[in-house]
Short mmCIF file of C-alpha atoms in Angstrom, two decimals:
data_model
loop_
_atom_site.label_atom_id
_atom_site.label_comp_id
_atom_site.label_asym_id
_atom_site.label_seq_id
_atom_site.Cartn_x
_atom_site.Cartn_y
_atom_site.Cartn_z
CA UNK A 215 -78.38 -77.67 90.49
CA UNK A 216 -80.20 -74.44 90.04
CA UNK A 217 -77.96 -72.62 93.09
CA UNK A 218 -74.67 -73.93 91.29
CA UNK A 219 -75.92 -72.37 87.98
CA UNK A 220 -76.24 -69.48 89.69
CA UNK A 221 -73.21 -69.38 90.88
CA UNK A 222 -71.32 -70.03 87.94
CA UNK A 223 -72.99 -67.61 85.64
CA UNK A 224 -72.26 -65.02 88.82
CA UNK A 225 -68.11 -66.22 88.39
CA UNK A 226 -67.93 -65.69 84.67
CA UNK A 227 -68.67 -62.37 85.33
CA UNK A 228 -66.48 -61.32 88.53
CA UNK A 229 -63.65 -62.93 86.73
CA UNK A 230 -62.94 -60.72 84.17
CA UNK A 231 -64.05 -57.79 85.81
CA UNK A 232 -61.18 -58.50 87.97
CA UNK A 233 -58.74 -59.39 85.15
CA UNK A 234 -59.68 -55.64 84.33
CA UNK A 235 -58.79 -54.42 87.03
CA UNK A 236 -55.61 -55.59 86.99
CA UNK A 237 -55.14 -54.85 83.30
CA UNK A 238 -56.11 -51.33 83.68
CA UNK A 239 -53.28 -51.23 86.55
CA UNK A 240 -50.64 -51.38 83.86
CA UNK A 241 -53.22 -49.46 81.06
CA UNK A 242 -52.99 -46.13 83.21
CA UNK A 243 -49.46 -46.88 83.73
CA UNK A 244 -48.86 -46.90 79.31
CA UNK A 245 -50.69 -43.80 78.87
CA UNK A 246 -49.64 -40.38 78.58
CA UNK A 247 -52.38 -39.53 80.86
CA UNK A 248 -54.83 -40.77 82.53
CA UNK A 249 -57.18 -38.96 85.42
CA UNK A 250 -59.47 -39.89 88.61
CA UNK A 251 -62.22 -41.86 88.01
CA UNK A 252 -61.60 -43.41 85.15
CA UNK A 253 -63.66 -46.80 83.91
CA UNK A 254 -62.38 -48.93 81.35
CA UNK A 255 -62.18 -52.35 80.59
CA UNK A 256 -59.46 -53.33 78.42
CA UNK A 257 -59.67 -56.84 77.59
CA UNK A 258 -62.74 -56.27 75.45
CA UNK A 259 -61.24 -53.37 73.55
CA UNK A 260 -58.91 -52.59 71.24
CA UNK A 261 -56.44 -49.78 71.71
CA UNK A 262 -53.33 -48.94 70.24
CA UNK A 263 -50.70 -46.32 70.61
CA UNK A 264 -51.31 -46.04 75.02
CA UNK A 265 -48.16 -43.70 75.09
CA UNK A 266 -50.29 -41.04 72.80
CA UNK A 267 -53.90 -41.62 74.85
CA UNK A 268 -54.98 -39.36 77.40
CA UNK A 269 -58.22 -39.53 79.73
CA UNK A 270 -59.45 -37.16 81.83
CA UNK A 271 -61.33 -37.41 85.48
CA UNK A 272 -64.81 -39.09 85.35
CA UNK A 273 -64.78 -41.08 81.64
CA UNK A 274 -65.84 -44.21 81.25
CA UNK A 275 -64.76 -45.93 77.99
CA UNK A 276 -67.34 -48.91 77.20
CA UNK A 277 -66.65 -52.71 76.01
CA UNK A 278 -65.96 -52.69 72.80
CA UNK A 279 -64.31 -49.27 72.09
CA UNK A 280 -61.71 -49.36 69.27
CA UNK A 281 -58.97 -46.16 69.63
CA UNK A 282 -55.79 -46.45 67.44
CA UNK A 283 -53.35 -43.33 67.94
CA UNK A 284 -50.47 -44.78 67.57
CA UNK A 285 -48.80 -41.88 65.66
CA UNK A 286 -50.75 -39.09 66.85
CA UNK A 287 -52.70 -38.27 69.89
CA UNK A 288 -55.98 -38.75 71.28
CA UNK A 289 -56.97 -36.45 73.96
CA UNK A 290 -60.38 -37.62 75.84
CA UNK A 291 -62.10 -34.60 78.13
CA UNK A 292 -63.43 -34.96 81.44
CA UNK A 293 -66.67 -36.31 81.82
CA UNK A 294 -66.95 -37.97 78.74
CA UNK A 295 -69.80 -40.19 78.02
CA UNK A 296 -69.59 -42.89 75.63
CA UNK A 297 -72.27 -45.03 73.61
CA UNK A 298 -71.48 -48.86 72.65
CA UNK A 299 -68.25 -49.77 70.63
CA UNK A 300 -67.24 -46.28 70.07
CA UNK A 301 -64.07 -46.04 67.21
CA UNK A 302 -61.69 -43.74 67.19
CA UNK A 303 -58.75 -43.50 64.49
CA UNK A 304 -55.45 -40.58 64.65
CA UNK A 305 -53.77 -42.01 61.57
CA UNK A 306 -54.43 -42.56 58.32
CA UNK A 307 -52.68 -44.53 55.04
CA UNK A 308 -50.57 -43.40 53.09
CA UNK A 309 -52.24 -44.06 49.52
CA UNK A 310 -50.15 -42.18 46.88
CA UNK A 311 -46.71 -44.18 46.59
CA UNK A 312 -46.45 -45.80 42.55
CA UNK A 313 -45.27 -49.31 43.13
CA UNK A 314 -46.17 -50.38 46.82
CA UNK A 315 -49.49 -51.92 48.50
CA UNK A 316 -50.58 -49.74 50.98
CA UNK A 317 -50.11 -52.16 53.81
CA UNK A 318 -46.21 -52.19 52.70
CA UNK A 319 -45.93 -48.39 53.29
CA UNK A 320 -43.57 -47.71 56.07
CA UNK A 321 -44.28 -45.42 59.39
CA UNK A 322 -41.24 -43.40 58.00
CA UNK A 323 -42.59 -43.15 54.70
CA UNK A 324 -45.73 -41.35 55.95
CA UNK A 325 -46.76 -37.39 55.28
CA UNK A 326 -47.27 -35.23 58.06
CA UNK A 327 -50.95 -35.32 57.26
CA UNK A 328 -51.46 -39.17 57.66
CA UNK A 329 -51.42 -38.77 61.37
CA UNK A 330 -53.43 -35.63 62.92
CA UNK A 331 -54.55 -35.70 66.95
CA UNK A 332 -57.85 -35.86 67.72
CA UNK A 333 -59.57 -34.52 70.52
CA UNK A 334 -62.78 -34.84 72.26
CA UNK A 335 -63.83 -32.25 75.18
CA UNK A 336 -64.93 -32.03 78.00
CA UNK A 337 -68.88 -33.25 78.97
CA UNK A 338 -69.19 -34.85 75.21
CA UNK A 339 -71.63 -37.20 75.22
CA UNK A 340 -70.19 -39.76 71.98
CA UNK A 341 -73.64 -42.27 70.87
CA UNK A 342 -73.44 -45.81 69.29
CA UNK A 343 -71.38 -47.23 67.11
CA UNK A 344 -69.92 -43.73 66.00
CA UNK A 345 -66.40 -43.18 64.25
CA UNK A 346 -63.80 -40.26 64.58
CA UNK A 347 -61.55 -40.01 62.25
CA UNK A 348 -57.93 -38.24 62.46
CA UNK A 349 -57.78 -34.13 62.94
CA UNK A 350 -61.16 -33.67 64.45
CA UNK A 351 -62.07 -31.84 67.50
CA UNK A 352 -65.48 -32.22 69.30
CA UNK A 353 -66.10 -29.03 71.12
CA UNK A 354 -66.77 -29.39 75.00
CA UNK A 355 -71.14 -30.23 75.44
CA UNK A 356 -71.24 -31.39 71.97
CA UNK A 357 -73.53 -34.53 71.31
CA UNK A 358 -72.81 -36.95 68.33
CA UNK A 359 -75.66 -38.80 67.13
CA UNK A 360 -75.56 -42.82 67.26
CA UNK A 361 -73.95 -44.29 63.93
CA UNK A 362 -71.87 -40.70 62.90
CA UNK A 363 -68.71 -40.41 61.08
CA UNK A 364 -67.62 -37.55 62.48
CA UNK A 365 -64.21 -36.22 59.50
CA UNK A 366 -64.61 -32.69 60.69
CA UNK A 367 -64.55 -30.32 63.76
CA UNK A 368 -67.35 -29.18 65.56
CA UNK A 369 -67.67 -26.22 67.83
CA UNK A 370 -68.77 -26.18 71.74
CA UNK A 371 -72.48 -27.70 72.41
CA UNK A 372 -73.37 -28.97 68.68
CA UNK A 373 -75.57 -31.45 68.05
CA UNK A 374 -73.92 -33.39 64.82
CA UNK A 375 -74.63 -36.66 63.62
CA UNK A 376 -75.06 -38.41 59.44
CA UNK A 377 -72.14 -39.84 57.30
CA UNK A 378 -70.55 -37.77 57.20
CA UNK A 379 -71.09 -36.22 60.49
CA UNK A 380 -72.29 -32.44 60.07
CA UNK A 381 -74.05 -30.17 62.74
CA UNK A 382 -77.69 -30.35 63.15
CA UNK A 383 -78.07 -27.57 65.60
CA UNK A 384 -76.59 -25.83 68.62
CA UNK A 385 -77.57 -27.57 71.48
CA UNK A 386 -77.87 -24.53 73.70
CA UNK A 387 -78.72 -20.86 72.67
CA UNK A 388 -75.58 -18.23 73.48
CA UNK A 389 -77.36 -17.16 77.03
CA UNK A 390 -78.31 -20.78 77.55
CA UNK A 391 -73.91 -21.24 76.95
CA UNK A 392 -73.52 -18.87 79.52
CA UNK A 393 -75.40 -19.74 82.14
CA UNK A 394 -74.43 -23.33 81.81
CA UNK A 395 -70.78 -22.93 81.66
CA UNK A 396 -71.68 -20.28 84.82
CA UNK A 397 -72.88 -23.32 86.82
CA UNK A 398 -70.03 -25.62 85.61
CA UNK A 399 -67.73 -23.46 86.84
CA UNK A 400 -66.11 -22.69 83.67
#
């Protein structure tokens, strides 16, 4: 009984993993871009707006990652490294209109500012549970503490994290920058 156990627990999980695979067939296929080496499992995430997404070589986007850009763009780096149930949100509501709920505010009635891309660089390393709100850019080596909310840019190799998100310190010194990039091939 043990050895069928065994198995069974072992098909619960090849199953979906190869429901993903399949999935993520038609995922890359939706997006606006999507490069080599690429991990993602869509049935266990949420993600709206594929036609504005774009993924560059190497990422891996974890279970549980939440990325609505349905009216703007959101523009993933190369080499991207994600922490658990990352969210990531291009739009915003439109809040000011006398005599509607917000929820019955149309797409056409939005401002130009209620939907700003976001973008995340190259080699960012994003930690837990950490949110990204619409207009921000993480600059290329940057590190964002577990738990952020990152509503503002940050330049290349910060170290930011709080609620809000704001930077803690460089993560390099300017030499250190230099040499790194150097190596990188930048």
């Amino acid at each position: 009984m043990r050895k069928i156990s065994t198995i069974i627990i072992k098909l619960t999980a090849v199953l979906p993993f190869l429901w993903d695979k399949l999935m993520f067939f038609f995922y890359r296929k939706a997006m606006k871009e999507c490069g080599k080496g690429v991990y993602m499992r869509p049935s266990s995430c949420d993600i709206k707006g594929l036609e504005n997404l774009s993924i560059g070589d190497g990422t891996s986007i974890p279970k549980g990652s939440i990325f609505f850009c349905t009216e703007a763009e959101l523009k993933i780096g190369r080499k991207v490294v994600f922490g658990p149930r990352p969210t990531i949100i291009t739009g915003d509501h439109r809040t000011d209109i006398l005599g509607k709920h917000i929820i019955d505010v149309t797409v056409e009635e939005k401002l130009p500012n209620n939907d700003l891309p976001v973008t995340i660089e190259d080699g960012v390393w994003i930690g837990a549970n950490v949110t990204i709100l619409k207009g921000v850019t993480i600059g290329r080596g940057s590190i964002v503490a577990a738990g952020a909310v990152v509503t503002k840019s940050c330049p290349p190799y910060s170290i930011i994290g709080g609620v809000p998100a704001k930077i803690i310190k460089p993560r390099f010194t300017p030499e250190e920058i230099k040499e790194h990039e150097r190596l990188l091939g930048y």
